[in-house]
PDB file of C-alpha atoms in Angstrom:
ATOM      1  CA  MET Q   4     -40.156  -9.139 -21.853  1.00 52.00           C
ATOM      2  CA  THR Q   5     -41.283 -12.811 -20.367  1.00 67.00           C
ATOM      3  CA  THR Q   6     -43.762 -12.879 -17.348  1.00 81.00           C
ATOM      4  CA  PRO Q   7     -42.477 -14.727 -14.830  1.00 89.00           C
ATOM      5  CA  SER Q   8     -43.637 -17.855 -14.001  1.00 96.00           C
ATOM      6  CA  PHE Q   9     -44.691 -19.563 -10.550  1.00 98.00           C
ATOM      7  CA  GLY Q  10     -44.586 -23.246  -8.775  1.00 98.00           C
ATOM      8  CA  ALA Q  11     -45.282 -24.112  -5.151  1.00 99.00           C
ATOM      9  CA  TYR Q  12     -44.260 -26.338  -2.770  1.00 98.00           C
ATOM     10  CA  PHE Q  13     -46.156 -27.326   0.232  1.00 98.00           C
ATOM     11  CA  GLN Q  14     -45.169 -29.632   3.122  1.00 95.00           C
ATOM     12  CA  CYS Q  15     -48.573 -30.742   5.028  1.00 95.00           C
ATOM     13  CA  TYR Q  16     -49.073 -32.392   7.942  1.00 95.00           C
ATOM     14  CA  LYS Q  17     -52.408 -33.281   9.465  1.00 96.00           C
ATOM     15  CA  ASN Q  18     -54.689 -30.393   9.134  1.00 96.00           C
ATOM     16  CA  PRO Q  19     -56.412 -31.766   5.875  1.00 98.00           C
ATOM     17  CA  TYR Q  20     -58.980 -28.683   5.226  1.00 98.00           C
ATOM     18  CA  ALA Q  21     -56.455 -25.854   5.807  1.00 97.00           C
ATOM     19  CA  THR Q  22     -54.303 -28.069   3.425  1.00 98.00           C
ATOM     20  CA  TYR Q  23     -57.388 -28.179   1.209  1.00 99.00           C
ATOM     21  CA  MET Q  24     -58.209 -24.488   0.868  1.00 98.00           C
ATOM     22  CA  VAL Q  25     -54.593 -23.344   0.771  1.00 98.00           C
ATOM     23  CA  LEU Q  26     -54.477 -25.395  -2.487  1.00 99.00           C
ATOM     24  CA  GLU Q  27     -57.642 -24.524  -3.850  1.00 98.00           C
ATOM     25  CA  SER Q  28     -56.751 -20.664  -3.401  1.00 98.00           C
ATOM     26  CA  PHE Q  29     -53.604 -21.259  -5.430  1.00 98.00           C
ATOM     27  CA  ARG Q  30     -54.901 -23.195  -7.903  1.00 98.00           C
ATOM     28  CA  ARG Q  31     -57.652 -20.473  -8.562  1.00 98.00           C
ATOM     29  CA  HIS Q  32     -55.066 -17.957  -9.842  1.00 98.00           C
ATOM     30  CA  TYR Q  33     -51.952 -20.757 -11.094  1.00 98.00           C
ATOM     31  CA  PRO Q  34     -54.325 -23.660 -12.550  1.00 98.00           C
ATOM     32  CA  SER Q  35     -51.636 -25.236 -14.581  1.00 98.00           C
ATOM     33  CA  SER Q  36     -48.441 -24.440 -12.341  1.00 98.00           C
ATOM     34  CA  THR Q  37     -46.406 -26.893 -10.771  1.00 99.00           C
ATOM     35  CA  VAL Q  38     -47.237 -27.679  -7.268  1.00 99.00           C
ATOM     36  CA  VAL Q  39     -45.253 -30.095  -5.012  1.00 99.00           C
ATOM     37  CA  LEU Q  40     -47.104 -31.665  -2.133  1.00 98.00           C
ATOM     38  CA  CYS Q  41     -45.365 -33.224   0.505  1.00 98.00           C
ATOM     39  CA  SER Q  42     -47.322 -34.911   3.394  1.00 97.00           C
ATOM     40  CA  ASP Q  43     -44.383 -35.192   6.380  1.00 93.00           C
ATOM     41  CA  ASN Q  44     -45.414 -38.555   7.707  1.00 94.00           C
ATOM     42  CA  GLY Q  45     -48.907 -37.214   8.150  1.00 94.00           C
ATOM     43  CA  TYR Q  46     -52.122 -38.467   6.565  1.00 97.00           C
ATOM     44  CA  ASP Q  47     -52.110 -39.510   3.272  1.00 98.00           C
ATOM     45  CA  TYR Q  48     -52.943 -36.871   0.368  1.00 98.00           C
ATOM     46  CA  THR Q  49     -52.568 -38.793  -2.587  1.00 98.00           C
ATOM     47  CA  LYS Q  50     -56.428 -38.274  -3.640  1.00 98.00           C
ATOM     48  CA  MET Q  51     -56.106 -34.428  -2.758  1.00 99.00           C
ATOM     49  CA  ALA Q  52     -52.992 -34.634  -4.959  1.00 99.00           C
ATOM     50  CA  GLU Q  53     -54.764 -35.947  -7.822  1.00 99.00           C
ATOM     51  CA  HIS Q  54     -57.469 -33.633  -7.113  1.00 99.00           C
ATOM     52  CA  PHE Q  55     -55.547 -30.427  -7.727  1.00 99.00           C
ATOM     53  CA  ASN Q  56     -52.748 -32.124  -9.893  1.00 99.00           C
ATOM     54  CA  CYS Q  57     -50.028 -32.161  -7.753  1.00 99.00           C
ATOM     55  CA  ILE Q  58     -46.663 -34.026  -7.606  1.00 99.00           C
ATOM     56  CA  TYR Q  59     -47.160 -35.913  -4.734  1.00 99.00           C
ATOM     57  CA  HIS Q  60     -44.131 -37.271  -2.188  1.00 97.00           C
ATOM     58  CA  HIS Q  61     -44.924 -39.084   1.154  1.00 97.00           C
ATOM     59  CA  ARG Q  62     -42.363 -39.102   4.116  1.00 92.00           C
ATOM     60  CA  THR Q  63     -42.573 -41.692   6.594  1.00 92.00           C
ATOM     61  CA  LYS Q  64     -40.700 -39.957   9.048  1.00 85.00           C
ATOM     62  CA  ASN Q  65     -41.121 -36.300  10.183  1.00 82.00           C
ATOM     63  CA  MET Q  66     -38.764 -33.319   8.713  1.00 76.00           C
ATOM     64  CA  TRP Q  67     -39.143 -30.925  11.234  1.00 76.00           C
ATOM     65  CA  LEU Q  68     -38.090 -27.337  10.050  1.00 75.00           C
ATOM     66  CA  ILE Q  69     -37.020 -26.212  13.658  1.00 70.00           C
ATOM     67  CA  TYR Q  70     -33.898 -27.642  15.462  1.00 72.00           C
ATOM     68  CA  GLY Q  71     -33.826 -26.985  19.219  1.00 66.00           C
ATOM     69  CA  ASP Q  72     -31.150 -25.551  21.204  1.00 57.00           C
ATOM     70  CA  CYS Q  73     -27.695 -24.594  19.639  1.00 52.00           C
ATOM     71  CA  VAL Q  74     -26.178 -23.016  22.428  1.00 49.00           C
ATOM     72  CA  GLU Q  75     -23.600 -25.655  22.494  1.00 51.00           C
ATOM     73  CA  LEU Q  76     -23.436 -27.166  19.078  1.00 51.00           C
ATOM     74  CA  ASP Q  77     -19.929 -26.272  18.218  1.00 49.00           C
ATOM     75  CA  LYS Q  78     -18.336 -27.470  21.656  1.00 48.00           C
ATOM     76  CA  GLY Q  79     -18.982 -31.023  20.723  1.00 44.00           C
ATOM     77  CA  LYS Q  80     -21.884 -32.083  23.111  1.00 50.00           C
ATOM     78  CA  ASP Q  81     -24.274 -32.373  20.229  1.00 59.00           C
ATOM     79  CA  GLY Q  82     -23.968 -32.189  16.561  1.00 73.00           C
ATOM     80  CA  ALA Q  83     -26.681 -33.831  15.614  1.00 77.00           C
ATOM     81  CA  HIS Q  84     -28.219 -30.679  14.046  1.00 83.00           C
ATOM     82  CA  ILE Q  85     -25.385 -31.022  11.093  1.00 88.00           C
ATOM     83  CA  PRO Q  86     -27.166 -34.466   9.654  1.00 89.00           C
ATOM     84  CA  TRP Q  87     -30.352 -32.750  10.272  1.00 88.00           C
ATOM     85  CA  ALA Q  88     -29.982 -30.003   8.712  1.00 91.00           C
ATOM     86  CA  LYS Q  89     -28.120 -32.195   5.507  1.00 93.00           C
ATOM     87  CA  GLU Q  90     -31.285 -34.064   5.146  1.00 92.00           C
ATOM     88  CA  LEU Q  91     -33.473 -31.081   5.130  1.00 92.00           C
ATOM     89  CA  LEU Q  92     -31.926 -29.089   2.478  1.00 96.00           C
ATOM     90  CA  SER Q  93     -30.932 -32.481   0.557  1.00 96.00           C
ATOM     91  CA  HIS Q  94     -35.063 -33.179   0.804  1.00 94.00           C
ATOM     92  CA  MET Q  95     -35.846 -29.389  -0.115  1.00 94.00           C
ATOM     93  CA  LYS Q  96     -33.254 -29.530  -3.052  1.00 97.00           C
ATOM     94  CA  SER Q  97     -34.990 -32.395  -4.507  1.00 97.00           C
ATOM     95  CA  MET Q  98     -38.681 -31.305  -3.877  1.00 97.00           C
ATOM     96  CA  PHE Q  99     -37.557 -27.751  -5.669  1.00 98.00           C
ATOM     97  CA  SER Q 100     -35.936 -29.526  -8.395  1.00 98.00           C
ATOM     98  CA  LEU Q 101     -39.284 -30.723  -9.623  1.00 99.00           C
ATOM     99  CA  ILE Q 102     -41.131 -27.324 -10.138  1.00 99.00           C
ATOM    100  CA  LYS Q 103     -40.350 -26.288 -13.981  1.00 98.00           C
ATOM    101  CA  GLU Q 104     -41.379 -22.477 -13.300  1.00 98.00           C
ATOM    102  CA  ASP Q 105     -39.551 -19.612 -12.562  1.00 97.00           C
ATOM    103  CA  TYR Q 106     -40.160 -18.917  -9.007  1.00 98.00           C
ATOM    104  CA  ILE Q 107     -41.168 -21.264  -6.050  1.00 98.00           C
ATOM    105  CA  LEU Q 108     -44.092 -20.119  -3.651  1.00 97.00           C
ATOM    106  CA  TRP Q 109     -43.551 -21.670  -0.180  1.00 96.00           C
ATOM    107  CA  LEU Q 110     -47.121 -22.501   0.513  1.00 97.00           C
ATOM    108  CA  GLU Q 111     -48.086 -23.375   4.143  1.00 95.00           C
ATOM    109  CA  ASP Q 112     -51.613 -24.291   6.227  1.00 95.00           C
ATOM    110  CA  ASP Q 113     -51.852 -20.688   7.255  1.00 94.00           C
ATOM    111  CA  LEU Q 114     -51.822 -19.064   3.856  1.00 95.00           C
ATOM    112  CA  SER Q 115     -54.301 -17.696   1.128  1.00 96.00           C
ATOM    113  CA  ILE Q 116     -53.310 -16.599  -2.183  1.00 97.00           C
ATOM    114  CA  ASN Q 117     -55.948 -13.717  -2.862  1.00 96.00           C
ATOM    115  CA  HIS Q 118     -54.957 -12.749  -6.497  1.00 95.00           C
ATOM    116  CA  PRO Q 119     -51.673 -13.589  -8.902  1.00 95.00           C
ATOM    117  CA  ILE Q 120     -48.226 -12.446  -7.848  1.00 94.00           C
ATOM    118  CA  SER Q 121     -47.905  -8.803  -9.461  1.00 91.00           C
ATOM    119  CA  ASP Q 122     -44.619  -7.325  -8.064  1.00 89.00           C
ATOM    120  CA  SER Q 123     -41.112  -8.095  -9.490  1.00 91.00           C
ATOM    121  CA  CYS Q 124     -39.158 -10.627  -7.241  1.00 94.00           C
ATOM    122  CA  ILE Q 125     -36.094  -8.871  -7.704  1.00 94.00           C
ATOM    123  CA  ASN Q 126     -34.211 -11.257  -4.724  1.00 96.00           C
ATOM    124  CA  ASP Q 127     -33.644 -14.555  -4.148  1.00 98.00           C
ATOM    125  CA  ILE Q 128     -35.653 -14.915  -1.324  1.00 96.00           C
ATOM    126  CA  ASN Q 129     -38.618 -12.635  -1.524  1.00 95.00           C
ATOM    127  CA  GLY Q 130     -41.487 -12.473   1.202  1.00 91.00           C
ATOM    128  CA  PHE Q 131     -42.430 -10.536   4.786  1.00 88.00           C
ATOM    129  CA  ASN Q 132     -39.340 -10.414   6.414  1.00 83.00           C
ATOM    130  CA  PRO Q 133     -39.758  -8.318   9.615  1.00 82.00           C
ATOM    131  CA  ASN Q 134     -36.477 -10.452  11.180  1.00 88.00           C
ATOM    132  CA  HIS Q 135     -32.746  -8.775  11.418  1.00 93.00           C
ATOM    133  CA  TYR Q 136     -29.559  -9.742  12.086  1.00 95.00           C
ATOM    134  CA  TRP Q 137     -27.929  -8.598  14.866  1.00 93.00           C
ATOM    135  CA  GLU Q 138     -24.759  -7.089  15.313  1.00 96.00           C
ATOM    136  CA  ASN Q 139     -22.646  -9.117  16.401  1.00 96.00           C
ATOM    137  CA  MET Q 140     -23.675 -12.045  13.791  1.00 96.00           C
ATOM    138  CA  LYS Q 141     -23.153  -9.520  11.183  1.00 97.00           C
ATOM    139  CA  VAL Q 142     -19.216  -8.817  12.463  1.00 98.00           C
ATOM    140  CA  GLN Q 143     -18.447 -12.490  13.328  1.00 97.00           C
ATOM    141  CA  LEU Q 144     -19.906 -13.577   9.813  1.00 98.00           C
ATOM    142  CA  SER Q 145     -18.201 -10.725   8.380  1.00 98.00           C
ATOM    143  CA  LYS Q 146     -14.799 -12.270   9.426  1.00 98.00           C
ATOM    144  CA  THR Q 147     -15.322 -15.098   7.145  1.00 98.00           C
ATOM    145  CA  TYR Q 148     -17.899 -13.586   4.362  1.00 98.00           C
ATOM    146  CA  THR Q 149     -15.906 -10.262   3.630  1.00 98.00           C
ATOM    147  CA  HIS Q 150     -19.113  -8.994   1.345  1.00 98.00           C
ATOM    148  CA  ILE Q 151     -21.043  -8.982   4.461  1.00 98.00           C
ATOM    149  CA  HIS Q 152     -20.717  -5.554   6.456  1.00 97.00           C
ATOM    150  CA  PRO Q 153     -21.787  -5.410  10.098  1.00 97.00           C
ATOM    151  CA  SER Q 154     -23.048  -1.617   9.154  1.00 96.00           C
ATOM    152  CA  LYS Q 155     -25.846  -2.874   6.795  1.00 96.00           C
ATOM    153  CA  ASP Q 156     -29.134  -4.131   7.466  1.00 96.00           C
ATOM    154  CA  TYR Q 157     -29.676  -7.647   6.685  1.00 95.00           C
ATOM    155  CA  THR Q 158     -33.455  -9.588   6.968  1.00 93.00           C
ATOM    156  CA  TRP Q 159     -34.385 -12.614   6.590  1.00 90.00           C
ATOM    157  CA  SER Q 160     -37.102 -14.805   5.125  1.00 85.00           C
ATOM    158  CA  GLY Q 161     -38.122 -18.253   3.478  1.00 74.00           C
ATOM    159  CA  GLY Q 162     -41.382 -18.972   5.724  1.00 82.00           C
ATOM    160  CA  GLY Q 163     -44.787 -19.322   4.350  1.00 88.00           C
ATOM    161  CA  GLY Q 164     -45.478 -17.228   1.489  1.00 92.00           C
ATOM    162  CA  SER Q 165     -41.858 -16.770   0.733  1.00 94.00           C
ATOM    163  CA  ILE Q 166     -40.885 -16.631  -2.901  1.00 96.00           C
ATOM    164  CA  PHE Q 167     -37.685 -18.214  -3.947  1.00 97.00           C
ATOM    165  CA  ASN Q 168     -35.629 -17.482  -7.439  1.00 98.00           C
ATOM    166  CA  LYS Q 169     -35.483 -21.271  -8.419  1.00 98.00           C
ATOM    167  CA  SER Q 170     -32.193 -21.515 -10.103  1.00 98.00           C
ATOM    168  CA  SER Q 171     -30.682 -19.327  -7.653  1.00 98.00           C
ATOM    169  CA  ILE Q 172     -31.643 -21.278  -4.717  1.00 98.00           C
ATOM    170  CA  LEU Q 173     -30.806 -24.482  -6.299  1.00 99.00           C
ATOM    171  CA  ARG Q 174     -27.142 -23.412  -7.026  1.00 99.00           C
ATOM    172  CA  TYR Q 175     -26.890 -22.161  -3.437  1.00 99.00           C
ATOM    173  CA  LEU Q 176     -28.202 -25.168  -1.964  1.00 98.00           C
ATOM    174  CA  ASP Q 177     -25.172 -26.893  -3.872  1.00 98.00           C
ATOM    175  CA  ASN Q 178     -22.332 -25.078  -2.148  1.00 98.00           C
ATOM    176  CA  GLU Q 179     -21.476 -27.707   0.442  1.00 97.00           C
ATOM    177  CA  ILE Q 180     -18.392 -25.572   1.289  1.00 98.00           C
ATOM    178  CA  ILE Q 181     -20.457 -23.019   3.013  1.00 98.00           C
ATOM    179  CA  ILE Q 182     -23.177 -24.922   4.013  1.00 98.00           C
ATOM    180  CA  ASP Q 183     -20.715 -27.536   6.271  1.00 96.00           C
ATOM    181  CA  ASP Q 184     -19.057 -23.909   7.551  1.00 97.00           C
ATOM    182  CA  LEU Q 185     -22.309 -22.519   8.573  1.00 96.00           C
ATOM    183  CA  LEU Q 186     -23.352 -25.782  10.592  1.00 93.00           C
ATOM    184  CA  MET Q 187     -20.085 -26.424  12.029  1.00 92.00           C
ATOM    185  CA  ASN Q 188     -19.624 -22.793  13.444  1.00 93.00           C
ATOM    186  CA  TRP Q 189     -23.267 -22.254  14.389  1.00 90.00           C
ATOM    187  CA  SER Q 190     -22.492 -20.406  17.674  1.00 86.00           C
ATOM    188  CA  SER Q 191     -19.102 -19.471  16.821  1.00 91.00           C
ATOM    189  CA  TYR Q 192     -20.868 -17.031  14.418  1.00 94.00           C
ATOM    190  CA  ASN Q 193     -23.274 -15.925  17.168  1.00 90.00           C
ATOM    191  CA  LEU Q 194     -26.477 -17.201  14.830  1.00 90.00           C
ATOM    192  CA  THR Q 195     -29.530 -18.212  16.093  1.00 85.00           C
ATOM    193  CA  ARG Q 196     -30.283 -20.275  19.310  1.00 81.00           C
ATOM    194  CA  GLU Q 197     -32.712 -22.474  17.398  1.00 82.00           C
ATOM    195  CA  ILE Q 198     -32.279 -23.535  13.398  1.00 86.00           C
ATOM    196  CA  VAL Q 199     -35.336 -22.528  12.115  1.00 87.00           C
ATOM    197  CA  CYS Q 200     -35.707 -23.113   8.070  1.00 90.00           C
ATOM    198  CA  ASP Q 201     -36.237 -19.755   6.899  1.00 91.00           C
ATOM    199  CA  PHE Q 202     -33.353 -18.290   8.575  1.00 93.00           C
ATOM    200  CA  LEU Q 203     -31.167 -21.318   7.753  1.00 95.00           C
ATOM    201  CA  LEU Q 204     -31.862 -20.512   4.069  1.00 96.00           C
ATOM    202  CA  SER Q 205     -31.821 -16.837   4.138  1.00 96.00           C
ATOM    203  CA  ILE Q 206     -28.179 -17.113   5.929  1.00 97.00           C
ATOM    204  CA  ILE Q 207     -27.213 -19.407   3.389  1.00 98.00           C
ATOM    205  CA  VAL Q 208     -28.275 -17.185   0.538  1.00 98.00           C
ATOM    206  CA  HIS Q 209     -26.404 -14.357   2.157  1.00 98.00           C
ATOM    207  CA  CYS Q 210     -22.916 -16.024   2.657  1.00 99.00           C
ATOM    208  CA  ASN Q 211     -23.432 -17.162  -0.956  1.00 99.00           C
ATOM    209  CA  CYS Q 212     -23.910 -13.202  -1.947  1.00 98.00           C
ATOM    210  CA  GLY Q 213     -27.730 -13.866  -2.589  1.00 98.00           C
ATOM    211  CA  THR Q 214     -30.203 -11.189  -1.683  1.00 97.00           C
ATOM    212  CA  VAL Q 215     -33.441 -11.773   0.481  1.00 96.00           C
ATOM    213  CA  GLY Q 216     -35.594  -8.879   0.614  1.00 94.00           C
ATOM    214  CA  SER Q 217     -39.083  -7.611   1.324  1.00 91.00           C
ATOM    215  CA  LEU Q 218     -42.473  -8.015  -1.034  1.00 88.00           C
ATOM    216  CA  HIS Q 219     -45.135  -5.800  -0.637  1.00 85.00           C
ATOM    217  CA  ALA Q 220     -47.661  -8.390  -1.818  1.00 85.00           C
ATOM    218  CA  VAL Q 221     -47.028 -10.581   0.807  1.00 89.00           C
ATOM    219  CA  GLU Q 222     -47.680  -9.826   4.681  1.00 85.00           C
ATOM    220  CA  ASP Q 223     -48.943 -11.519   7.735  1.00 85.00           C
ATOM    221  CA  GLY Q 224     -52.463 -10.443   8.239  1.00 84.00           C
ATOM    222  CA  PRO Q 225     -55.504 -11.169  10.554  1.00 83.00           C
ATOM    223  CA  ARG Q 226     -56.352 -14.920  11.615  1.00 82.00           C
ATOM    224  CA  ASN Q 227     -59.941 -14.917  10.232  1.00 88.00           C
ATOM    225  CA  GLU Q 228     -60.430 -12.020   7.659  1.00 91.00           C
ATOM    226  CA  ILE Q 229     -59.068 -11.648   3.924  1.00 92.00           C
ATOM    227  CA  VAL Q 230     -57.068  -8.878   3.220  1.00 91.00           C
ATOM    228  CA  SER Q 231     -57.742  -8.049  -0.171  1.00 90.00           C
ATOM    229  CA  SER Q 232     -54.701  -6.075  -1.026  1.00 90.00           C
ATOM    230  CA  LEU Q 233     -52.500  -8.648  -0.405  1.00 91.00           C
ATOM    231  CA  ALA Q 234     -51.481 -11.147  -3.235  1.00 94.00           C
ATOM    232  CA  ILE Q 235     -50.370 -13.638  -0.610  1.00 95.00           C
ATOM    233  CA  GLN Q 236     -51.572 -13.633   3.371  1.00 94.00           C
ATOM    234  CA  HIS Q 237     -49.682 -15.351   5.724  1.00 91.00           C
ATOM    235  CA  GLN Q 238     -50.833 -16.490   9.505  1.00 90.00           C
ATOM    236  CA  TYR Q 239     -54.708 -16.904   7.960  1.00 92.00           C
ATOM    237  CA  LYS Q 240     -55.583 -19.373  10.087  1.00 93.00           C
ATOM    238  CA  ARG Q 241     -59.744 -19.449   9.477  1.00 94.00           C
ATOM    239  CA  TYR Q 242     -59.766 -23.148   8.242  1.00 96.00           C
ATOM    240  CA  TYR Q 243     -56.872 -24.399  11.113  1.00 92.00           C
ATOM    241  CA  GLY Q 244     -58.083 -27.269  13.052  1.00 92.00           C
ATOM    242  CA  VAL Q 245     -61.842 -27.395  11.038  1.00 95.00           C
ATOM    243  CA  PRO Q 246     -62.755 -30.782  10.297  1.00 96.00           C
ATOM    244  CA  MET Q 247     -62.728 -31.754   6.800  1.00 97.00           C
ATOM    245  CA  PRO Q 248     -66.275 -31.763   5.443  1.00 97.00           C
ATOM    246  CA  HIS Q 249     -67.915 -35.008   4.780  1.00 96.00           C
ATOM    247  CA  GLU Q 250     -68.104 -34.684   0.871  1.00 97.00           C
ATOM    248  CA  LEU Q 251     -64.396 -34.301   0.765  1.00 98.00           C
ATOM    249  CA  TYR Q 252     -63.097 -36.707   3.206  1.00 96.00           C
ATOM    250  CA  TYR Q 253     -62.171 -39.074   0.449  1.00 98.00           C
ATOM    251  CA  LEU Q 254     -59.377 -36.915  -0.506  1.00 98.00           C
ATOM    252  CA  ILE Q 255     -57.217 -37.956   2.600  1.00 98.00           C
ATOM    253  CA  LYS Q 256     -56.535 -41.253   4.341  1.00 97.00           C
ATOM    254  CA  GLU Q 257     -55.555 -41.147   8.061  1.00 93.00           C
TER     255      GLU Q 257
END
């Protein structure tokens, strides 16, 4: 049986020491894997990307991962969420396509990779997903997507520490019919008040008959303490806001 391979995608901004420490923790266990580092209109991380052997992309405008209040979206009073989501998903598809490995780990500034991933990633999105779809959401979705059963429990994930099956997620991101339907009928399906990137990805996966599930090795942990039993520890903020050490400052350009 072939051992699965793991690459990574990392969208960063202006928290360089935290970014550095996350990349260091990933490279400790995956020294030759593909890492796509994308500065979201933040600092210039060209030299840090070189230091950690990353593919580097620099956006000149922010690509927010959350779109605001969606209550009025279907009533023709806004609609700006559609081009926003289309641009976000197109960007993700192009970045994910650069990764050659079987699975993509979503890195964030509040992660620590404590040891290699040994759990089986059996779902299309694997991670820490304590959030559940509510009843009326499942009822409304099931009218169009008959494979979704209101009596079944569905959870969502896709944020920091989540692991994506690359071939599956790229295939689902190509299905513009489902994406357009969800975006145009967001409120009608009784979906989230805000469009959050991890929920958007999960709902796209579920409507394509894909799966989202938990991975025991991924969990939210304490802010300042390493939990060695976790392969991927989320909400680890020890280096948040900590200034870049002088000897590493050459790795960024403000």
